[in-house]
Short mmCIF file of C-alpha atoms and ligand atoms in Angstrom, two decimals:
data_model
loop_
_atom_site.label_atom_id
_atom_site.label_comp_id
_atom_site.label_asym_id
_atom_site.label_seq_id
_atom_site.Cartn_x
_atom_site.Cartn_y
_atom_site.Cartn_z
CA PRO A 1 37.33 89.01 46.10
CA ARG A 2 35.88 86.31 48.29
CA THR A 3 37.80 83.38 49.64
CA VAL A 4 35.38 80.70 50.72
CA PHE A 5 36.58 77.89 52.94
CA SER A 6 34.64 75.12 54.60
CA GLY A 7 35.14 71.57 55.81
CA ILE A 8 33.29 68.40 56.60
CA GLN A 9 34.38 65.46 58.70
CA PRO A 10 34.68 62.08 57.01
CA THR A 11 32.27 60.26 59.26
CA GLY A 12 30.12 58.44 56.72
CA ILE A 13 27.92 59.66 53.91
CA PRO A 14 26.75 63.23 54.62
CA HIS A 15 23.15 63.53 55.81
CA LEU A 16 20.37 65.91 54.97
CA GLY A 17 21.35 68.21 57.85
CA ASN A 18 24.86 68.58 56.46
CA TYR A 19 23.43 69.17 53.03
CA LEU A 20 20.70 71.68 53.83
CA GLY A 21 22.72 73.35 56.59
CA ALA A 22 26.00 73.74 54.75
CA LEU A 23 26.86 71.74 51.65
CA SER A 24 24.08 73.06 49.41
CA ASN A 25 25.41 76.48 50.21
CA TRP A 26 28.92 75.48 49.17
CA VAL A 27 27.49 74.70 45.76
CA HIS A 28 25.39 77.84 45.72
CA LEU A 29 28.42 80.03 46.46
CA GLN A 30 30.41 78.28 43.78
CA GLU A 31 27.59 78.85 41.28
CA THR A 32 27.50 82.57 42.05
CA ALA A 33 31.28 82.95 41.79
CA ARG A 34 32.98 85.90 40.28
CA SER A 35 36.20 85.17 38.49
CA GLU A 36 38.43 86.57 41.26
CA ASP A 37 36.80 84.41 43.98
CA THR A 38 38.46 81.32 45.42
CA PHE A 39 36.58 78.29 46.75
CA ILE A 40 38.28 75.79 48.99
CA TYR A 41 36.50 72.78 50.41
CA SER A 42 38.12 70.18 52.59
CA VAL A 43 37.40 66.75 54.01
CA VAL A 44 38.91 67.06 57.46
CA GLY A 45 40.38 63.72 58.52
CA LEU A 46 42.50 65.26 61.27
CA HIS A 47 39.32 66.43 62.96
CA ALA A 48 37.73 63.00 62.62
CA ILE A 49 40.54 61.32 64.59
CA THR A 50 39.78 63.44 67.66
CA VAL A 51 37.42 60.57 68.49
CA SER A 52 38.33 56.91 67.96
CA GLN A 53 38.18 55.71 64.38
CA ASP A 54 38.53 52.33 62.77
CA PRO A 55 41.32 52.78 60.18
CA THR A 56 39.65 50.69 57.48
CA LYS A 57 36.35 52.46 57.89
CA LEU A 58 38.05 55.85 57.99
CA ARG A 59 39.73 55.21 54.63
CA ARG A 60 36.34 54.34 53.15
CA ASP A 61 34.62 57.31 54.79
CA ARG A 62 37.23 59.75 53.50
CA LEU A 63 36.72 58.62 49.96
CA ASP A 64 32.93 58.60 50.39
CA ALA A 65 32.99 62.14 51.76
CA LEU A 66 34.99 63.50 48.86
CA THR A 67 32.84 61.55 46.41
CA SER A 68 29.75 63.06 48.01
CA LEU A 69 31.09 66.57 47.54
CA LEU A 70 31.61 65.88 43.85
CA ALA A 71 28.15 64.30 43.65
CA ILE A 72 26.39 67.37 45.06
CA GLY A 73 28.01 69.52 42.40
CA ILE A 74 31.31 70.84 43.73
CA ASP A 75 33.24 71.32 40.53
CA PRO A 76 36.99 70.71 40.78
CA LYS A 77 37.54 73.11 37.90
CA ARG A 78 36.08 75.92 39.97
CA SER A 79 36.76 74.80 43.54
CA ILE A 80 39.77 73.39 45.31
CA LEU A 81 38.73 70.08 46.81
CA PHE A 82 41.18 68.25 49.06
CA PHE A 83 41.89 66.15 52.12
CA GLN A 84 43.03 68.26 55.05
CA GLU A 85 45.61 65.65 56.08
CA ASP A 86 47.32 65.99 52.70
CA VAL A 87 48.30 69.58 53.46
CA GLN A 88 50.68 69.63 56.43
CA GLU A 89 50.39 73.38 56.82
CA HIS A 90 47.09 72.90 58.66
CA THR A 91 48.83 71.03 61.44
CA GLU A 92 51.72 73.45 61.58
CA LEU A 93 49.51 76.51 61.82
CA ALA A 94 47.34 74.74 64.39
CA TRP A 95 50.36 74.33 66.65
CA ILE A 96 51.26 78.00 66.32
CA LEU A 97 47.67 79.05 67.05
CA GLY A 98 47.57 76.59 69.93
CA CYS A 99 50.39 78.57 71.49
CA LEU A 100 48.07 81.58 71.50
CA ALA A 101 44.76 79.99 72.43
CA PRO A 102 43.70 80.52 76.06
CA ILE A 103 42.66 77.26 77.70
CA GLY A 104 39.75 79.00 79.44
CA ARG A 105 38.39 80.01 76.07
CA LEU A 106 38.59 76.45 74.76
CA ASN A 107 36.94 75.17 77.92
CA ARG A 108 33.81 77.07 77.04
CA MET A 109 33.32 75.42 73.67
CA THR A 110 29.95 73.72 73.66
CA ALA A 111 30.72 71.22 70.92
CA TYR A 112 33.55 69.90 73.03
CA LYS A 113 31.36 69.73 76.10
CA ALA A 114 28.77 67.77 74.11
CA THR A 115 31.33 65.15 73.07
CA SER A 116 33.05 65.04 76.39
CA PRO A 117 30.68 66.16 79.16
CA GLU A 118 32.87 65.25 82.09
CA ALA A 119 36.31 66.71 82.09
CA SER A 120 38.74 64.05 83.19
CA SER A 121 42.42 63.45 82.89
CA ASP A 122 41.74 60.74 80.30
CA GLU A 123 40.49 63.37 78.00
CA ARG A 124 42.33 63.67 74.75
CA LEU A 125 44.29 66.74 73.94
CA GLY A 126 43.27 66.55 70.28
CA LEU A 127 39.58 66.74 71.07
CA PHE A 128 40.16 69.72 73.31
CA ALA A 129 42.28 71.41 70.65
CA TYR A 130 39.77 70.63 67.89
CA PRO A 131 38.62 74.27 67.47
CA VAL A 132 42.22 75.44 67.19
CA LEU A 133 42.77 73.14 64.23
CA GLN A 134 39.56 74.43 62.73
CA ALA A 135 40.80 78.00 63.15
CA ALA A 136 44.02 76.98 61.39
CA ASP A 137 42.02 75.54 58.49
CA ILE A 138 40.25 78.84 58.00
CA LEU A 139 43.15 81.20 58.62
CA ALA A 140 45.54 79.25 56.40
CA TYR A 141 43.52 80.56 53.48
CA LYS A 142 42.51 83.88 55.05
CA ALA A 143 38.95 82.90 54.28
CA THR A 144 36.42 85.70 54.08
CA HIS A 145 33.40 83.40 53.96
CA VAL A 146 32.90 80.20 55.91
CA PRO A 147 29.59 78.57 55.05
CA VAL A 148 28.66 76.28 57.92
CA GLY A 149 25.61 75.22 59.87
CA GLU A 150 24.53 76.91 63.04
CA ASP A 151 26.39 74.46 65.27
CA GLN A 152 29.72 75.81 64.05
CA ARG A 153 29.12 79.41 65.03
CA GLN A 154 31.19 79.24 68.21
CA HIS A 155 34.12 77.79 66.33
CA LEU A 156 34.05 80.70 63.92
CA GLU A 157 34.00 83.15 66.79
CA LEU A 158 37.08 81.55 68.27
CA THR A 159 38.76 81.73 64.88
CA ARG A 160 38.08 85.40 64.70
CA ASP A 161 39.43 85.95 68.19
CA LEU A 162 42.61 84.01 67.55
CA ALA A 163 43.27 86.25 64.57
CA THR A 164 42.84 89.35 66.73
CA PRO A 165 45.91 91.16 68.02
CA SER A 166 44.54 91.54 71.55
CA ILE A 167 44.64 87.80 72.04
CA SER A 168 47.62 86.94 69.94
CA ASN A 169 50.56 89.25 69.76
CA VAL A 170 50.69 88.45 66.12
CA PRO A 171 49.41 91.29 64.00
CA PRO A 172 46.60 89.86 61.97
CA LYS A 173 46.96 90.08 58.28
CA TYR A 174 43.77 88.18 58.11
CA SER A 175 41.41 90.99 57.43
CA PRO A 176 38.91 91.18 56.04
CA PHE A 177 37.88 88.42 58.32
CA PRO A 178 34.12 88.19 58.67
CA LYS A 179 32.67 89.12 62.03
CA THR A 180 30.05 86.46 61.81
CA PRO A 181 29.59 83.75 59.25
CA GLN A 182 28.64 85.71 56.19
CA VAL A 183 26.03 83.30 55.11
CA PRO A 184 23.21 82.81 57.56
CA PRO A 185 22.70 79.08 57.63
CA THR A 186 19.44 77.29 57.21
CA LYS A 187 18.12 76.79 60.69
CA ARG A 188 19.51 73.55 61.89
CA ILE A 189 17.92 70.34 60.72
CA LEU A 190 16.79 68.14 63.59
CA SER A 191 16.88 64.44 64.23
CA LEU A 192 13.82 62.64 62.85
CA ARG A 193 13.66 60.48 65.98
CA ASP A 194 14.23 63.18 68.58
CA PRO A 195 13.53 66.75 67.54
CA SER A 196 15.33 68.07 70.61
CA GLN A 197 18.60 67.00 68.96
CA LYS A 198 20.22 68.05 65.71
CA MET A 199 20.38 65.51 62.89
CA SER A 200 23.80 63.96 63.33
CA LYS A 201 26.05 61.25 62.02
CA SER A 202 26.81 60.00 65.49
CA SER A 203 23.28 59.09 66.59
CA PRO A 204 22.84 55.32 66.98
CA HIS A 205 19.39 55.58 65.35
CA VAL A 206 19.81 55.16 61.61
CA ASN A 207 16.25 56.35 61.11
CA SER A 208 17.09 59.68 62.73
CA ARG A 209 18.89 60.90 59.61
CA ILE A 210 18.49 60.80 55.87
CA LEU A 211 21.70 60.14 53.98
CA LEU A 212 22.42 61.68 50.60
CA THR A 213 22.56 58.16 49.19
CA ASP A 214 19.22 57.00 50.59
CA THR A 215 16.70 55.64 48.10
CA SER A 216 13.17 56.99 47.77
CA SER A 217 11.84 54.10 49.79
CA ASP A 218 14.43 54.66 52.57
CA ILE A 219 13.38 58.29 52.63
CA MET A 220 9.67 57.51 52.69
CA LEU A 221 10.15 55.05 55.54
CA LYS A 222 12.26 57.41 57.65
CA ILE A 223 9.90 60.34 57.18
CA ARG A 224 6.86 58.21 57.88
CA LYS A 225 8.45 57.18 61.17
CA ALA A 226 9.55 60.70 62.02
CA ILE A 227 8.42 61.81 65.46
CA THR A 228 5.80 64.55 65.24
CA ASP A 229 2.85 65.21 67.54
CA SER A 230 -0.87 64.56 67.61
CA ASN A 231 -2.09 68.15 67.45
CA PHE A 232 -4.50 69.04 64.73
CA GLY A 233 -3.24 70.36 61.41
CA ILE A 234 0.18 71.24 60.06
CA THR A 235 1.56 74.45 61.49
CA TYR A 236 5.02 75.96 61.81
CA ASP A 237 5.74 76.34 65.51
CA PRO A 238 9.34 75.42 66.35
CA ILE A 239 8.89 75.74 70.10
CA ASN A 240 5.73 73.72 70.62
CA ARG A 241 5.83 71.56 67.53
CA PRO A 242 9.52 70.93 66.82
CA GLY A 243 8.98 67.70 64.86
CA ILE A 244 6.45 69.14 62.42
CA SER A 245 8.41 72.36 62.12
CA ASN A 246 11.54 70.41 61.25
CA LEU A 247 9.69 68.59 58.47
CA LEU A 248 8.31 71.88 57.21
CA ARG A 249 11.79 73.31 57.14
CA ILE A 250 13.03 70.29 55.22
CA LEU A 251 10.14 70.55 52.79
CA HIS A 252 10.76 74.21 52.20
CA ALA A 253 14.53 73.83 51.81
CA CYS A 254 14.25 70.84 49.47
CA ARG A 255 11.78 72.59 47.22
CA ALA A 256 13.74 75.79 46.94
CA PRO A 257 16.01 75.55 43.94
CA MET A 258 19.71 75.96 44.67
CA ARG A 259 19.08 79.06 46.64
CA SER A 260 20.85 81.42 48.92
CA HIS A 261 20.14 80.93 52.58
CA ASP A 262 18.49 84.25 53.13
CA THR A 263 15.08 82.65 53.11
CA ALA A 264 14.73 81.09 56.50
CA LEU A 265 11.29 79.60 56.61
CA GLU A 266 9.84 82.02 59.12
CA GLU A 267 10.55 85.11 57.08
CA SER A 268 9.69 83.72 53.78
CA GLU A 269 6.51 84.20 51.91
CA ALA A 270 6.90 80.62 50.84
CA SER A 271 5.68 79.69 54.29
CA THR A 272 2.38 81.31 53.45
CA ARG A 273 2.24 79.30 50.30
CA LEU A 274 3.06 76.16 52.25
CA ASP A 275 0.29 77.05 54.69
CA ASP A 276 -2.21 77.22 51.86
CA GLU A 277 -1.09 73.96 50.40
CA LEU A 278 -1.03 72.13 53.70
CA HIS A 279 -4.22 73.57 55.09
CA GLY A 280 -6.29 70.58 56.08
CA ALA A 281 -3.60 68.10 55.03
CA THR A 282 -3.44 64.90 57.05
CA MET A 283 -0.19 63.93 58.72
CA ALA A 284 0.16 61.10 56.21
CA SER A 285 -0.27 63.29 53.17
CA PHE A 286 2.03 65.92 54.65
CA LYS A 287 4.75 63.38 55.26
CA GLU A 288 4.34 62.07 51.76
CA ALA A 289 4.85 65.58 50.38
CA VAL A 290 8.01 65.96 52.47
CA ALA A 291 9.37 62.59 51.37
CA ASP A 292 8.67 63.41 47.72
CA ALA A 293 10.46 66.74 47.99
CA VAL A 294 13.48 65.15 49.64
CA SER A 295 13.64 62.36 47.06
CA ALA A 296 13.38 64.82 44.21
CA ARG A 297 16.18 66.89 45.67
CA ILE A 298 18.66 64.17 46.56
CA GLY A 299 17.80 61.50 43.98
CA PRO A 300 20.20 62.99 41.42
CA ILE A 301 22.93 63.14 44.08
CA ARG A 302 22.52 59.45 44.83
CA GLU A 303 22.84 58.61 41.15
CA GLU A 304 25.90 60.77 40.68
CA PHE A 305 27.47 59.27 43.79
CA ALA A 306 26.98 55.76 42.39
CA ARG A 307 28.52 56.80 39.10
CA LEU A 308 31.56 58.40 40.77
CA ARG A 309 32.06 55.51 43.12
CA ALA A 310 32.80 53.37 40.12
CA ASP A 311 35.58 55.80 39.23
CA GLU A 312 37.72 56.03 42.35
CA GLY A 313 40.79 56.86 40.31
CA TYR A 314 39.17 60.10 39.24
CA VAL A 315 38.20 61.00 42.82
CA ARG A 316 41.76 60.38 44.02
CA GLN A 317 43.15 62.50 41.23
CA VAL A 318 40.85 65.37 42.14
CA ALA A 319 42.12 65.14 45.73
CA ARG A 320 45.77 65.12 44.66
CA GLU A 321 45.38 68.14 42.44
CA GLY A 322 43.32 69.91 45.09
CA ALA A 323 45.98 69.30 47.74
CA ASN A 324 48.66 70.83 45.53
CA LYS A 325 46.63 73.97 44.96
CA ALA A 326 45.67 74.24 48.63
CA LYS A 327 49.29 73.82 49.65
CA ASP A 328 50.36 76.68 47.41
CA ILE A 329 48.09 79.05 49.32
CA ALA A 330 48.48 77.65 52.83
CA SER A 331 52.27 77.49 52.65
CA ARG A 332 52.42 81.19 51.85
CA THR A 333 50.39 81.98 54.96
CA VAL A 334 52.48 79.73 57.16
CA ARG A 335 55.66 81.31 55.83
CA GLU A 336 54.29 84.77 56.62
CA VAL A 337 53.20 83.79 60.11
CA LYS A 338 56.53 82.11 60.91
CA GLU A 339 58.36 85.14 59.63
CA ARG A 340 56.38 87.39 61.94
CA ILE A 341 56.89 85.34 65.07
CA GLY A 342 60.60 84.87 64.53
CA LEU A 343 60.53 81.35 63.17
CA GLY A 344 61.18 82.30 59.56
CA GLN A 345 64.08 80.71 57.77
CA LEU A 346 67.44 82.04 58.94
P1 TYM B 401 30.54 68.45 60.38
O1 TYM B 401 31.31 67.44 59.60
O2 TYM B 401 29.95 68.03 61.67
O3 TYM B 401 29.36 69.01 59.51
C1 TYM B 401 29.54 69.56 58.23
C2 TYM B 401 28.62 70.76 58.05
O4 TYM B 401 27.26 70.39 58.25
C3 TYM B 401 26.64 71.26 59.19
N1 TYM B 401 25.63 70.49 59.95
C4 TYM B 401 24.33 70.83 60.08
N2 TYM B 401 23.62 71.89 59.63
C5 TYM B 401 22.30 71.92 59.92
N3 TYM B 401 21.65 70.96 60.64
C6 TYM B 401 22.32 69.88 61.12
N4 TYM B 401 21.67 68.94 61.80
C7 TYM B 401 23.73 69.79 60.85
N5 TYM B 401 24.68 68.88 61.16
C8 TYM B 401 25.83 69.33 60.61
C9 TYM B 401 27.77 71.73 60.08
O5 TYM B 401 27.46 72.96 60.67
C10 TYM B 401 28.90 71.86 59.09
O6 TYM B 401 28.89 73.11 58.44
N6 TYM B 401 33.96 71.28 62.68
C11 TYM B 401 33.32 71.05 61.37
C12 TYM B 401 34.29 70.72 60.27
C13 TYM B 401 35.36 71.74 60.04
C14 TYM B 401 35.22 73.03 59.46
C15 TYM B 401 36.53 73.58 59.40
C16 TYM B 401 34.14 73.76 59.00
C17 TYM B 401 36.69 71.56 60.29
N7 TYM B 401 37.40 72.67 59.91
C18 TYM B 401 36.75 74.86 58.92
C19 TYM B 401 34.36 75.06 58.51
C20 TYM B 401 35.67 75.59 58.46
C21 TYM B 401 32.38 69.88 61.54
O7 TYM B 401 32.55 69.05 62.40
O8 TYM B 401 31.42 69.77 60.58
#
């Protein structure tokens, strides 16, 4: 049986990078479930507070994030959907893992370096310990599959290491823990304003990302303004033509029906089909095709989001029920771990 766990930070409405890189795969996995599989998806508020947050905005963002997950098709009858901060076991296990995690190992985390390039004594412990909490999230459920985008790979490697007896002296009962993320992610989706960066919620340029709640005209505008190049024709060449290649990737991913991620654009015969279609296309007509594909894919999500937003009571109830179910599983793991390290109940 598979246990799938993944998380997303409540930092605003998820964008197309989140969706194509990870969230669409959450839905895909849920759709291909066998009855013995377990799906657990979390909105991770404790991770969000590793950088400063405005409390009022954070409340809104948490609700929006959970609403978005429902809107994309996560079904609370099949998947456990909850707020990380509602299940205290995450924090407890994170402390225990933190007592095993070598500082040198955490120092090498690139995500941390990106947020905090210059180590200084003002640095926050929580930000530094971020990957340990993420490991706790995953290990609390003994997840076998962790569908994430490419940028999370290092965090998964740390998780695996922390569950390994050579690092911890705690015998891992976590097998079968995947060696690498089981599901190869869609190549990362890049910023529309700067294709040397990933699409991200933290960029100050609102036109750099498409949100799942954007309207067709928002989408058209952002894609029209997307940075490309002035070479002739539309070709897939991620090194020399990152902007165009990013749009091609988006086009391809948005057109594929809810699919598994084993069809990275390069390998796929769909790229040949795209080549045929786009042969001789102008930049304007190409961008229009991309915008249409994105609108067609996320339009229904926007509508569902609007519908659910009018029913906050339902969203809160889903979160409460999800937290109870998550707690059932996570508390068993924490009890086991505490037992093994000598902190079990006397
Ligand atoms: P977060 O909230 O930054 O992003 C959520 C998911 O979206 C993916 N993603 C992308 N994929 C492709 N292209 C992009 N431009 C892009 N931007 C984001 C991310 O890889 C991620 O899968 N640390 C995690 C949250 C987390 C977590 C966990 C994930 C906390 N605990 C346990 C898995 C398991 C994060 O910040 O994701």
